[in-house]
């Protein structure tokens, strides 16, 4: 469930960055067609220059859409491309702390765990690790508590057992059954 939420947040961040690039390209095109910088700034929301996007994770209880802005090139009212969140209703943090992420399955197998360093939250729980194990320190070298068995040749196969095994000939069992069947 948390992985689905994280994937949804990544998709929303990608869409937000795409809208921002599109708005900047639209502003640049408007500036080129009008020949003036003053008119191109009006195509973007006035607060766009003050927005700074950072990798983060917040869970907010309430938010709202800002009013639409008028595009001077087309004279149409357009969405600003972001949502305004109520700071008092949000919990979370910005990904500013260095954390190490690795593949725990590869680590337990004794293979290279593919350790990477990313920026995560202060607990190293949320960030760009994407389902991998994450911590403030890289994983320690895995201690091998077992030895690799030497390869045995076919004649050297030996099986140790502590169980008592009694063997009986199959022929003896068949003969005893035949004797029982003959008696009337």
Short mmCIF file of N, CA and C in Angstrom, two decimals:
data_model
loop_
_atom_site.label_atom_id
_atom_site.label_comp_id
_atom_site.label_asym_id
_atom_site.label_seq_id
_atom_site.Cartn_x
_atom_site.Cartn_y
_atom_site.Cartn_z
N UNK A 1 0.82 -1.19 0.00
CA UNK A 1 0.00 0.00 0.00
C UNK A 1 0.88 1.26 0.00
N UNK A 2 1.92 1.25 0.83
CA UNK A 2 2.81 2.41 0.89
C UNK A 2 3.59 2.56 -0.40
N UNK A 3 3.94 1.42 -1.02
CA UNK A 3 4.66 1.47 -2.29
C UNK A 3 3.80 2.09 -3.37
N UNK A 4 2.49 1.79 -3.36
CA UNK A 4 1.57 2.38 -4.33
C UNK A 4 1.47 3.89 -4.10
N UNK A 5 1.40 4.30 -2.83
CA UNK A 5 1.35 5.73 -2.53
C UNK A 5 2.62 6.43 -3.01
N UNK A 6 3.76 5.79 -2.79
CA UNK A 6 5.04 6.36 -3.21
C UNK A 6 5.09 6.48 -4.73
N UNK A 7 4.61 5.47 -5.43
CA UNK A 7 4.59 5.52 -6.90
C UNK A 7 3.67 6.63 -7.38
N UNK A 8 2.54 6.83 -6.70
CA UNK A 8 1.62 7.91 -7.05
C UNK A 8 2.25 9.28 -6.83
N UNK A 9 2.99 9.41 -5.75
CA UNK A 9 3.65 10.68 -5.48
C UNK A 9 4.73 10.97 -6.52
N UNK A 10 5.47 9.95 -6.90
CA UNK A 10 6.49 10.15 -7.93
C UNK A 10 5.86 10.59 -9.25
N UNK A 11 4.74 9.97 -9.59
CA UNK A 11 4.06 10.33 -10.82
C UNK A 11 3.56 11.76 -10.75
N UNK A 12 3.01 12.17 -9.60
CA UNK A 12 2.55 13.56 -9.45
C UNK A 12 3.70 14.54 -9.55
N UNK A 13 4.87 14.20 -8.97
CA UNK A 13 6.03 15.08 -9.07
C UNK A 13 6.50 15.21 -10.50
N UNK A 14 6.47 14.09 -11.24
CA UNK A 14 6.88 14.13 -12.64
C UNK A 14 5.92 14.99 -13.46
N UNK A 15 4.63 14.85 -13.19
CA UNK A 15 3.63 15.67 -13.90
C UNK A 15 3.81 17.15 -13.56
N UNK A 16 4.09 17.45 -12.30
CA UNK A 16 4.28 18.82 -11.88
C UNK A 16 5.49 19.43 -12.58
N UNK A 17 6.58 18.67 -12.65
CA UNK A 17 7.78 19.17 -13.32
C UNK A 17 7.51 19.35 -14.81
N UNK A 18 6.73 18.46 -15.40
CA UNK A 18 6.38 18.58 -16.82
C UNK A 18 5.55 19.84 -17.08
N UNK A 19 4.57 20.11 -16.20
CA UNK A 19 3.76 21.32 -16.35
C UNK A 19 4.61 22.58 -16.21
N UNK A 20 5.56 22.53 -15.29
CA UNK A 20 6.44 23.69 -15.09
C UNK A 20 7.30 23.93 -16.33
N UNK A 21 7.85 22.85 -16.91
CA UNK A 21 8.64 23.00 -18.15
C UNK A 21 7.77 23.53 -19.28
N UNK A 22 6.54 23.02 -19.38
CA UNK A 22 5.64 23.48 -20.44
C UNK A 22 5.30 24.97 -20.26
N UNK A 23 5.09 25.40 -19.01
CA UNK A 23 4.79 26.81 -18.76
C UNK A 23 5.99 27.70 -19.11
N UNK A 24 7.18 27.22 -18.78
CA UNK A 24 8.38 28.00 -19.12
C UNK A 24 8.59 28.08 -20.63
N UNK A 25 8.33 26.96 -21.33
CA UNK A 25 8.46 26.97 -22.79
C UNK A 25 7.42 27.89 -23.42
N UNK A 26 6.21 27.86 -22.86
CA UNK A 26 5.15 28.73 -23.36
C UNK A 26 5.52 30.19 -23.13
N UNK A 27 6.10 30.49 -21.99
CA UNK A 27 6.52 31.86 -21.70
C UNK A 27 7.64 32.29 -22.64
N UNK A 28 8.57 31.38 -22.89
CA UNK A 28 9.66 31.72 -23.81
C UNK A 28 9.13 31.95 -25.22
N UNK A 29 8.15 31.15 -25.64
CA UNK A 29 7.56 31.34 -26.97
C UNK A 29 6.81 32.66 -27.03
N UNK A 30 6.11 33.01 -25.97
CA UNK A 30 5.38 34.28 -25.94
C UNK A 30 6.36 35.45 -25.96
N UNK A 31 7.48 35.30 -25.26
CA UNK A 31 8.48 36.36 -25.25
C UNK A 31 9.10 36.53 -26.64
N UNK A 32 9.33 35.44 -27.31
CA UNK A 32 9.92 35.51 -28.65
C UNK A 32 8.96 36.13 -29.65
N UNK A 33 7.67 35.82 -29.53
CA UNK A 33 6.70 36.36 -30.49
C UNK A 33 6.39 37.83 -30.21
N UNK A 34 6.41 38.23 -28.92
CA UNK A 34 6.07 39.62 -28.60
C UNK A 34 7.32 40.51 -28.57
N UNK A 35 8.46 39.88 -28.43
CA UNK A 35 9.70 40.66 -28.42
C UNK A 35 9.97 41.33 -27.09
N UNK A 36 9.18 41.12 -26.07
CA UNK A 36 9.38 41.79 -24.79
C UNK A 36 9.34 40.81 -23.63
N UNK A 37 10.20 41.01 -22.65
CA UNK A 37 10.25 40.16 -21.48
C UNK A 37 9.08 40.45 -20.54
N UNK A 38 8.63 41.68 -20.52
CA UNK A 38 7.58 42.07 -19.61
C UNK A 38 6.27 41.30 -19.89
N UNK A 39 5.97 41.13 -21.15
CA UNK A 39 4.76 40.42 -21.50
C UNK A 39 4.89 38.92 -21.21
N UNK A 40 6.09 38.36 -21.39
CA UNK A 40 6.28 36.92 -21.16
C UNK A 40 6.13 36.58 -19.68
N UNK A 41 6.51 37.45 -18.78
CA UNK A 41 6.36 37.20 -17.35
C UNK A 41 4.88 37.12 -16.96
N UNK A 42 4.02 37.82 -17.71
CA UNK A 42 2.60 37.81 -17.39
C UNK A 42 1.96 36.47 -17.76
N UNK A 43 2.59 35.67 -18.66
CA UNK A 43 2.04 34.38 -19.05
C UNK A 43 2.15 33.37 -17.92
N UNK A 44 3.11 33.56 -17.05
CA UNK A 44 3.31 32.66 -15.92
C UNK A 44 2.67 33.25 -14.67
N UNK A 45 2.30 32.42 -13.73
CA UNK A 45 1.81 32.97 -12.47
C UNK A 45 2.89 33.82 -11.82
N UNK A 46 2.54 34.90 -11.20
CA UNK A 46 3.55 35.79 -10.62
C UNK A 46 4.41 35.12 -9.55
N UNK A 47 3.87 34.14 -8.86
CA UNK A 47 4.62 33.51 -7.78
C UNK A 47 5.51 32.37 -8.27
N UNK A 48 5.51 32.08 -9.55
CA UNK A 48 6.28 30.96 -10.07
C UNK A 48 7.78 31.13 -9.81
N UNK A 49 8.25 32.33 -9.90
CA UNK A 49 9.67 32.57 -9.62
C UNK A 49 10.04 32.31 -8.18
N UNK A 50 9.07 32.37 -7.27
CA UNK A 50 9.33 32.16 -5.85
C UNK A 50 9.16 30.70 -5.42
N UNK A 51 8.68 29.83 -6.33
CA UNK A 51 8.49 28.43 -5.98
C UNK A 51 9.79 27.68 -6.14
N UNK A 52 10.11 26.85 -5.17
CA UNK A 52 11.31 26.02 -5.21
C UNK A 52 10.88 24.59 -4.95
N UNK A 53 11.01 23.73 -5.93
CA UNK A 53 10.58 22.35 -5.81
C UNK A 53 11.72 21.50 -5.25
N UNK A 54 11.41 20.68 -4.25
CA UNK A 54 12.38 19.78 -3.64
C UNK A 54 11.73 18.42 -3.48
N UNK A 55 12.57 17.38 -3.47
CA UNK A 55 12.07 16.05 -3.20
C UNK A 55 11.59 16.00 -1.76
N UNK A 56 10.36 15.54 -1.56
CA UNK A 56 9.80 15.51 -0.21
C UNK A 56 8.61 14.57 -0.16
N UNK A 57 8.13 14.35 1.03
CA UNK A 57 6.92 13.55 1.23
C UNK A 57 6.11 14.20 2.34
N UNK A 58 4.91 14.62 2.00
CA UNK A 58 4.00 15.21 2.96
C UNK A 58 2.63 14.58 2.81
N UNK A 59 1.97 14.36 3.92
CA UNK A 59 0.59 13.91 3.92
C UNK A 59 -0.22 15.06 4.50
N UNK A 60 -1.10 15.62 3.67
CA UNK A 60 -1.87 16.79 4.07
C UNK A 60 -3.35 16.46 4.11
N UNK A 61 -4.04 17.04 5.06
CA UNK A 61 -5.48 16.81 5.22
C UNK A 61 -6.30 17.74 4.34
N UNK A 62 -5.77 18.90 3.98
CA UNK A 62 -6.55 19.83 3.16
C UNK A 62 -5.65 20.61 2.21
N UNK A 63 -6.24 21.01 1.11
CA UNK A 63 -5.53 21.79 0.10
C UNK A 63 -6.55 22.46 -0.80
N UNK A 64 -6.09 23.33 -1.67
CA UNK A 64 -7.00 24.05 -2.57
C UNK A 64 -6.28 24.41 -3.86
N UNK A 65 -7.06 24.62 -4.91
CA UNK A 65 -6.51 25.09 -6.18
C UNK A 65 -6.43 26.61 -6.15
N UNK A 66 -5.34 27.18 -6.59
CA UNK A 66 -5.27 28.65 -6.66
C UNK A 66 -6.14 29.15 -7.81
N UNK A 67 -6.47 30.44 -7.82
CA UNK A 67 -7.29 30.95 -8.92
C UNK A 67 -6.56 30.82 -10.25
N UNK A 68 -7.33 30.71 -11.32
CA UNK A 68 -6.73 30.59 -12.65
C UNK A 68 -6.06 31.91 -13.02
N UNK A 69 -5.13 31.82 -13.95
CA UNK A 69 -4.43 33.00 -14.44
C UNK A 69 -4.69 33.14 -15.93
N UNK A 70 -4.61 34.36 -16.42
CA UNK A 70 -4.90 34.61 -17.83
C UNK A 70 -3.63 34.53 -18.65
N UNK A 71 -3.66 33.74 -19.69
CA UNK A 71 -2.53 33.63 -20.59
C UNK A 71 -2.60 34.79 -21.58
N UNK A 72 -1.61 35.69 -21.59
CA UNK A 72 -1.71 36.86 -22.47
C UNK A 72 -1.58 36.51 -23.97
N UNK A 73 -0.97 35.39 -24.27
CA UNK A 73 -0.83 35.01 -25.68
C UNK A 73 -2.16 34.55 -26.26
N UNK A 74 -2.91 33.75 -25.49
CA UNK A 74 -4.18 33.21 -25.98
C UNK A 74 -5.39 33.89 -25.36
N UNK A 75 -5.18 34.67 -24.33
CA UNK A 75 -6.24 35.34 -23.57
C UNK A 75 -7.24 34.36 -22.95
N UNK A 76 -6.76 33.14 -22.68
CA UNK A 76 -7.59 32.14 -22.03
C UNK A 76 -7.18 32.01 -20.57
N UNK A 77 -8.17 31.67 -19.74
CA UNK A 77 -7.88 31.41 -18.34
C UNK A 77 -7.34 30.00 -18.23
N UNK A 78 -6.19 29.84 -17.58
CA UNK A 78 -5.54 28.54 -17.47
C UNK A 78 -5.23 28.24 -16.00
N UNK A 79 -5.15 26.93 -15.71
CA UNK A 79 -4.78 26.50 -14.36
C UNK A 79 -3.32 26.85 -14.11
N UNK A 80 -2.99 27.07 -12.86
CA UNK A 80 -1.61 27.43 -12.52
C UNK A 80 -0.69 26.22 -12.46
N UNK A 81 -1.23 25.03 -12.31
CA UNK A 81 -0.41 23.83 -12.35
C UNK A 81 0.10 23.35 -11.01
N UNK A 82 -0.47 23.80 -9.93
CA UNK A 82 -0.06 23.32 -8.62
C UNK A 82 -1.24 23.40 -7.66
N UNK A 83 -1.08 22.80 -6.50
CA UNK A 83 -2.10 22.80 -5.44
C UNK A 83 -1.50 23.49 -4.22
N UNK A 84 -2.27 24.32 -3.58
CA UNK A 84 -1.84 25.00 -2.36
C UNK A 84 -2.29 24.16 -1.17
N UNK A 85 -1.34 23.75 -0.33
CA UNK A 85 -1.64 22.93 0.84
C UNK A 85 -1.65 23.78 2.10
N UNK A 86 -2.52 23.41 3.02
CA UNK A 86 -2.59 24.07 4.31
C UNK A 86 -1.47 23.52 5.18
N UNK A 87 -0.50 24.34 5.50
CA UNK A 87 0.69 23.90 6.23
C UNK A 87 0.34 23.28 7.58
N UNK A 88 -0.69 23.77 8.23
CA UNK A 88 -1.06 23.25 9.55
C UNK A 88 -1.61 21.84 9.48
N UNK A 89 -2.07 21.42 8.31
CA UNK A 89 -2.66 20.08 8.19
C UNK A 89 -1.69 19.06 7.58
N UNK A 90 -0.42 19.44 7.41
CA UNK A 90 0.55 18.55 6.75
C UNK A 90 1.54 17.95 7.74
N UNK A 91 1.88 16.68 7.48
CA UNK A 91 2.94 15.98 8.22
C UNK A 91 3.90 15.43 7.18
N UNK A 92 5.18 15.47 7.47
CA UNK A 92 6.17 14.93 6.54
C UNK A 92 7.46 15.71 6.61
N UNK A 93 8.33 15.48 5.64
CA UNK A 93 9.60 16.19 5.64
C UNK A 93 10.19 16.23 4.25
N UNK A 94 11.17 17.08 4.10
CA UNK A 94 11.92 17.22 2.85
C UNK A 94 13.07 16.22 2.89
N UNK A 95 13.40 15.67 1.73
CA UNK A 95 14.48 14.68 1.66
C UNK A 95 15.82 15.41 1.60
N UNK A 96 16.40 15.63 2.79
CA UNK A 96 17.66 16.37 2.89
C UNK A 96 18.77 15.57 3.56
N UNK A 97 18.48 14.39 4.07
CA UNK A 97 19.45 13.63 4.85
C UNK A 97 20.04 12.50 3.99
N UNK A 98 21.36 12.34 4.02
CA UNK A 98 21.96 11.25 3.23
C UNK A 98 21.65 9.89 3.86
N UNK A 99 21.19 8.96 3.02
CA UNK A 99 20.90 7.60 3.46
C UNK A 99 21.45 6.62 2.43
N UNK A 100 21.72 5.43 2.90
CA UNK A 100 22.24 4.37 2.03
C UNK A 100 21.13 3.36 1.80
N UNK A 101 20.96 2.96 0.55
CA UNK A 101 19.93 1.99 0.19
C UNK A 101 20.59 0.79 -0.47
N UNK A 102 20.09 -0.41 -0.16
CA UNK A 102 20.66 -1.61 -0.75
C UNK A 102 19.58 -2.68 -0.87
N UNK A 103 19.88 -3.69 -1.65
CA UNK A 103 18.98 -4.82 -1.87
C UNK A 103 19.26 -5.87 -0.80
N UNK A 104 18.33 -6.05 0.13
CA UNK A 104 18.53 -6.96 1.26
C UNK A 104 18.63 -8.42 0.82
N UNK A 105 17.93 -8.80 -0.25
CA UNK A 105 17.99 -10.19 -0.70
C UNK A 105 19.38 -10.52 -1.24
N UNK A 106 19.94 -9.62 -2.02
CA UNK A 106 21.29 -9.83 -2.54
C UNK A 106 22.29 -9.84 -1.39
N UNK A 107 22.09 -8.97 -0.42
CA UNK A 107 22.99 -8.89 0.74
C UNK A 107 22.99 -10.21 1.51
N UNK A 108 21.80 -10.78 1.77
CA UNK A 108 21.71 -12.04 2.51
C UNK A 108 22.29 -13.22 1.73
N UNK A 109 22.26 -13.14 0.40
CA UNK A 109 22.85 -14.20 -0.42
C UNK A 109 24.36 -14.09 -0.48
N UNK A 110 24.91 -12.98 -0.02
CA UNK A 110 26.36 -12.78 -0.06
C UNK A 110 26.82 -12.17 -1.37
N UNK A 111 25.89 -11.69 -2.19
CA UNK A 111 26.22 -11.04 -3.46
C UNK A 111 26.30 -9.53 -3.20
N UNK A 112 26.90 -8.81 -4.12
CA UNK A 112 26.99 -7.36 -4.01
C UNK A 112 25.58 -6.79 -3.86
N UNK A 113 25.27 -6.07 -2.76
CA UNK A 113 23.91 -5.59 -2.53
C UNK A 113 23.55 -4.33 -3.33
N UNK A 114 24.45 -3.85 -4.17
CA UNK A 114 24.20 -2.66 -5.01
C UNK A 114 23.80 -1.46 -4.14
N UNK A 115 24.67 -1.09 -3.23
CA UNK A 115 24.42 0.00 -2.31
C UNK A 115 24.50 1.34 -3.03
N UNK A 116 23.52 2.20 -2.79
CA UNK A 116 23.48 3.54 -3.38
C UNK A 116 23.23 4.55 -2.27
N UNK A 117 23.64 5.79 -2.51
CA UNK A 117 23.39 6.84 -1.53
C UNK A 117 22.40 7.82 -2.12
N UNK A 118 21.32 8.10 -1.37
CA UNK A 118 20.27 9.01 -1.81
C UNK A 118 19.96 9.99 -0.68
N UNK A 119 19.17 10.98 -1.00
CA UNK A 119 18.66 11.91 0.00
C UNK A 119 17.29 11.40 0.43
N UNK A 120 17.11 11.22 1.73
CA UNK A 120 15.84 10.71 2.28
C UNK A 120 15.41 11.60 3.45
N UNK A 121 14.33 11.19 4.11
CA UNK A 121 13.91 11.93 5.30
C UNK A 121 14.84 11.60 6.47
N UNK A 122 14.63 12.20 7.61
CA UNK A 122 15.55 12.06 8.73
C UNK A 122 15.60 10.64 9.29
N UNK A 123 14.55 9.86 9.09
CA UNK A 123 14.52 8.49 9.59
C UNK A 123 14.98 7.47 8.56
N UNK A 124 15.32 7.91 7.37
CA UNK A 124 15.70 7.03 6.25
C UNK A 124 14.58 6.03 5.93
N UNK A 125 13.35 6.44 6.13
CA UNK A 125 12.21 5.57 5.82
C UNK A 125 11.61 5.94 4.47
N UNK A 126 11.52 7.22 4.16
CA UNK A 126 10.92 7.69 2.92
C UNK A 126 11.98 8.35 2.06
N UNK A 127 11.93 8.07 0.80
CA UNK A 127 12.89 8.68 -0.12
C UNK A 127 12.91 7.94 -1.45
N UNK A 128 14.04 7.97 -2.09
CA UNK A 128 14.15 7.41 -3.42
C UNK A 128 14.60 5.95 -3.44
N UNK A 129 14.62 5.29 -2.31
CA UNK A 129 15.10 3.91 -2.26
C UNK A 129 14.20 2.94 -3.01
N UNK A 130 12.94 3.23 -3.11
CA UNK A 130 12.03 2.42 -3.91
C UNK A 130 11.90 0.98 -3.48
N UNK A 131 11.57 0.71 -2.21
CA UNK A 131 11.34 -0.64 -1.76
C UNK A 131 12.57 -1.37 -1.27
N UNK A 132 13.71 -0.75 -1.31
CA UNK A 132 14.94 -1.39 -0.83
C UNK A 132 15.14 -1.05 0.65
N UNK A 133 16.09 -1.72 1.26
CA UNK A 133 16.43 -1.45 2.65
C UNK A 133 17.21 -0.14 2.71
N UNK A 134 16.87 0.73 3.65
CA UNK A 134 17.47 2.05 3.72
C UNK A 134 17.92 2.32 5.15
N UNK A 135 19.12 2.89 5.32
CA UNK A 135 19.63 3.21 6.66
C UNK A 135 20.63 4.36 6.55
N UNK A 136 20.98 4.92 7.71
CA UNK A 136 21.92 6.04 7.74
C UNK A 136 23.35 5.60 7.43
N UNK A 137 23.64 4.31 7.63
CA UNK A 137 24.98 3.78 7.34
C UNK A 137 24.85 2.64 6.34
N UNK A 138 25.89 2.41 5.54
CA UNK A 138 25.83 1.28 4.59
C UNK A 138 25.84 -0.05 5.34
N UNK A 139 25.42 -1.12 4.69
CA UNK A 139 25.38 -2.41 5.40
C UNK A 139 26.79 -2.89 5.71
N UNK A 140 26.97 -3.52 6.87
CA UNK A 140 28.30 -4.06 7.20
C UNK A 140 28.59 -5.26 6.31
N UNK A 141 29.86 -5.62 6.19
CA UNK A 141 30.17 -6.83 5.41
C UNK A 141 29.49 -8.04 6.04
N UNK A 142 28.91 -8.88 5.21
CA UNK A 142 28.20 -10.05 5.69
C UNK A 142 29.20 -11.09 6.17
N UNK A 143 29.05 -11.55 7.41
CA UNK A 143 29.94 -12.57 7.97
C UNK A 143 29.50 -13.94 7.48
N UNK A 144 30.41 -14.66 6.91
CA UNK A 144 30.11 -16.01 6.45
C UNK A 144 30.24 -16.96 7.63
N UNK A 145 29.15 -17.55 8.08
CA UNK A 145 29.18 -18.48 9.21
C UNK A 145 29.27 -19.92 8.75
N UNK A 146 29.25 -20.15 7.47
CA UNK A 146 29.33 -21.50 6.95
C UNK A 146 30.49 -21.59 5.97
N UNK A 147 30.99 -22.80 5.79
CA UNK A 147 32.07 -23.00 4.84
C UNK A 147 31.52 -23.66 3.60
N UNK A 148 32.10 -23.38 2.50
CA UNK A 148 31.66 -23.98 1.25
C UNK A 148 32.20 -25.40 1.20
N UNK A 149 31.32 -26.36 0.97
CA UNK A 149 31.73 -27.76 0.94
C UNK A 149 32.62 -28.01 -0.27
N UNK A 150 33.64 -28.86 -0.04
CA UNK A 150 34.50 -29.22 -1.15
C UNK A 150 33.72 -30.11 -2.09
N UNK A 151 34.08 -30.07 -3.33
CA UNK A 151 33.41 -30.91 -4.32
C UNK A 151 33.91 -32.34 -4.18
N UNK A 152 33.00 -33.25 -3.98
CA UNK A 152 33.35 -34.66 -3.82
C UNK A 152 33.26 -35.37 -5.16
N UNK A 153 34.17 -36.28 -5.36
CA UNK A 153 34.13 -37.11 -6.56
C UNK A 153 33.07 -38.19 -6.36
N UNK A 154 32.56 -38.82 -7.45
CA UNK A 154 31.46 -39.78 -7.31
C UNK A 154 31.72 -40.91 -6.33
N UNK A 155 32.92 -41.44 -6.23
CA UNK A 155 33.20 -42.54 -5.32
C UNK A 155 33.37 -42.09 -3.88
N UNK A 156 33.44 -40.80 -3.63
CA UNK A 156 33.70 -40.29 -2.30
C UNK A 156 32.45 -39.87 -1.54
N UNK A 157 31.27 -40.11 -2.10
CA UNK A 157 30.04 -39.68 -1.46
C UNK A 157 29.84 -40.43 -0.15
N UNK A 158 29.67 -39.74 0.91
CA UNK A 158 29.53 -40.34 2.23
C UNK A 158 28.36 -39.68 2.93
N UNK A 159 27.57 -40.49 3.55
CA UNK A 159 26.40 -39.98 4.22
C UNK A 159 26.49 -40.33 5.70
N UNK A 160 26.55 -39.34 6.55
CA UNK A 160 26.61 -39.58 7.98
C UNK A 160 25.19 -39.57 8.54
N UNK A 161 24.91 -40.52 9.41
CA UNK A 161 23.59 -40.55 10.02
C UNK A 161 23.70 -41.09 11.44
N UNK A 162 22.81 -40.70 12.28
CA UNK A 162 22.77 -41.20 13.64
C UNK A 162 21.55 -42.08 13.84
N UNK A 163 20.78 -42.30 12.78
CA UNK A 163 19.57 -43.09 12.88
C UNK A 163 19.91 -44.57 12.65
N UNK A 164 19.38 -45.43 13.50
CA UNK A 164 19.58 -46.88 13.34
C UNK A 164 18.74 -47.36 12.16
N UNK A 165 19.38 -48.08 11.26
CA UNK A 165 18.70 -48.58 10.07
C UNK A 165 18.80 -50.10 10.09
N UNK A 166 17.66 -50.78 10.00
CA UNK A 166 17.63 -52.23 9.91
C UNK A 166 17.20 -52.60 8.51
N UNK A 167 18.01 -53.41 7.83
CA UNK A 167 17.69 -53.79 6.47
C UNK A 167 17.26 -55.25 6.46
N UNK A 168 16.28 -55.53 5.64
CA UNK A 168 15.77 -56.89 5.54
C UNK A 168 15.61 -57.19 4.05
N UNK A 169 15.89 -58.37 3.68
CA UNK A 169 15.81 -58.77 2.28
C UNK A 169 14.35 -58.82 1.84
N UNK A 170 14.07 -58.36 0.66
CA UNK A 170 12.72 -58.37 0.13
C UNK A 170 12.30 -59.81 -0.15
N UNK A 171 13.24 -60.67 -0.53
CA UNK A 171 12.92 -62.06 -0.82
C UNK A 171 12.36 -62.76 0.41
N UNK A 172 12.89 -62.47 1.59
CA UNK A 172 12.40 -63.09 2.82
C UNK A 172 10.94 -62.71 3.06
N UNK A 173 10.55 -61.47 2.79
CA UNK A 173 9.18 -61.03 2.99
C UNK A 173 8.24 -61.72 2.02
N UNK A 174 8.66 -61.91 0.79
CA UNK A 174 7.83 -62.55 -0.23
C UNK A 174 7.63 -64.02 0.11
N UNK A 175 8.71 -64.72 0.55
CA UNK A 175 8.62 -66.14 0.90
C UNK A 175 7.69 -66.34 2.09
N UNK A 176 7.74 -65.46 3.08
CA UNK A 176 6.90 -65.63 4.26
C UNK A 176 5.44 -65.41 3.91
N UNK A 177 5.11 -64.56 2.97
CA UNK A 177 3.73 -64.33 2.55
C UNK A 177 3.20 -65.53 1.78
N UNK A 178 4.10 -66.13 0.99
CA UNK A 178 3.69 -67.30 0.21
C UNK A 178 3.39 -68.46 1.14
N UNK A 179 4.16 -68.63 2.20
CA UNK A 179 3.93 -69.72 3.15
C UNK A 179 2.60 -69.54 3.87
N UNK A 180 2.25 -68.31 4.19
CA UNK A 180 0.98 -68.03 4.86
C UNK A 180 -0.21 -68.35 3.97
N UNK A 181 -0.07 -68.15 2.68
CA UNK A 181 -1.17 -68.36 1.75
C UNK A 181 -1.43 -69.84 1.50
N UNK A 182 -0.40 -70.69 1.65
CA UNK A 182 -0.56 -72.10 1.36
C UNK A 182 -1.31 -72.84 2.47
N UNK A 183 -1.12 -72.43 3.69
CA UNK A 183 -1.78 -73.09 4.83
C UNK A 183 -3.27 -72.84 4.80
N UNK A 184 -4.05 -73.97 4.95
CA UNK A 184 -5.50 -73.85 4.95
C UNK A 184 -6.06 -73.99 6.31
#
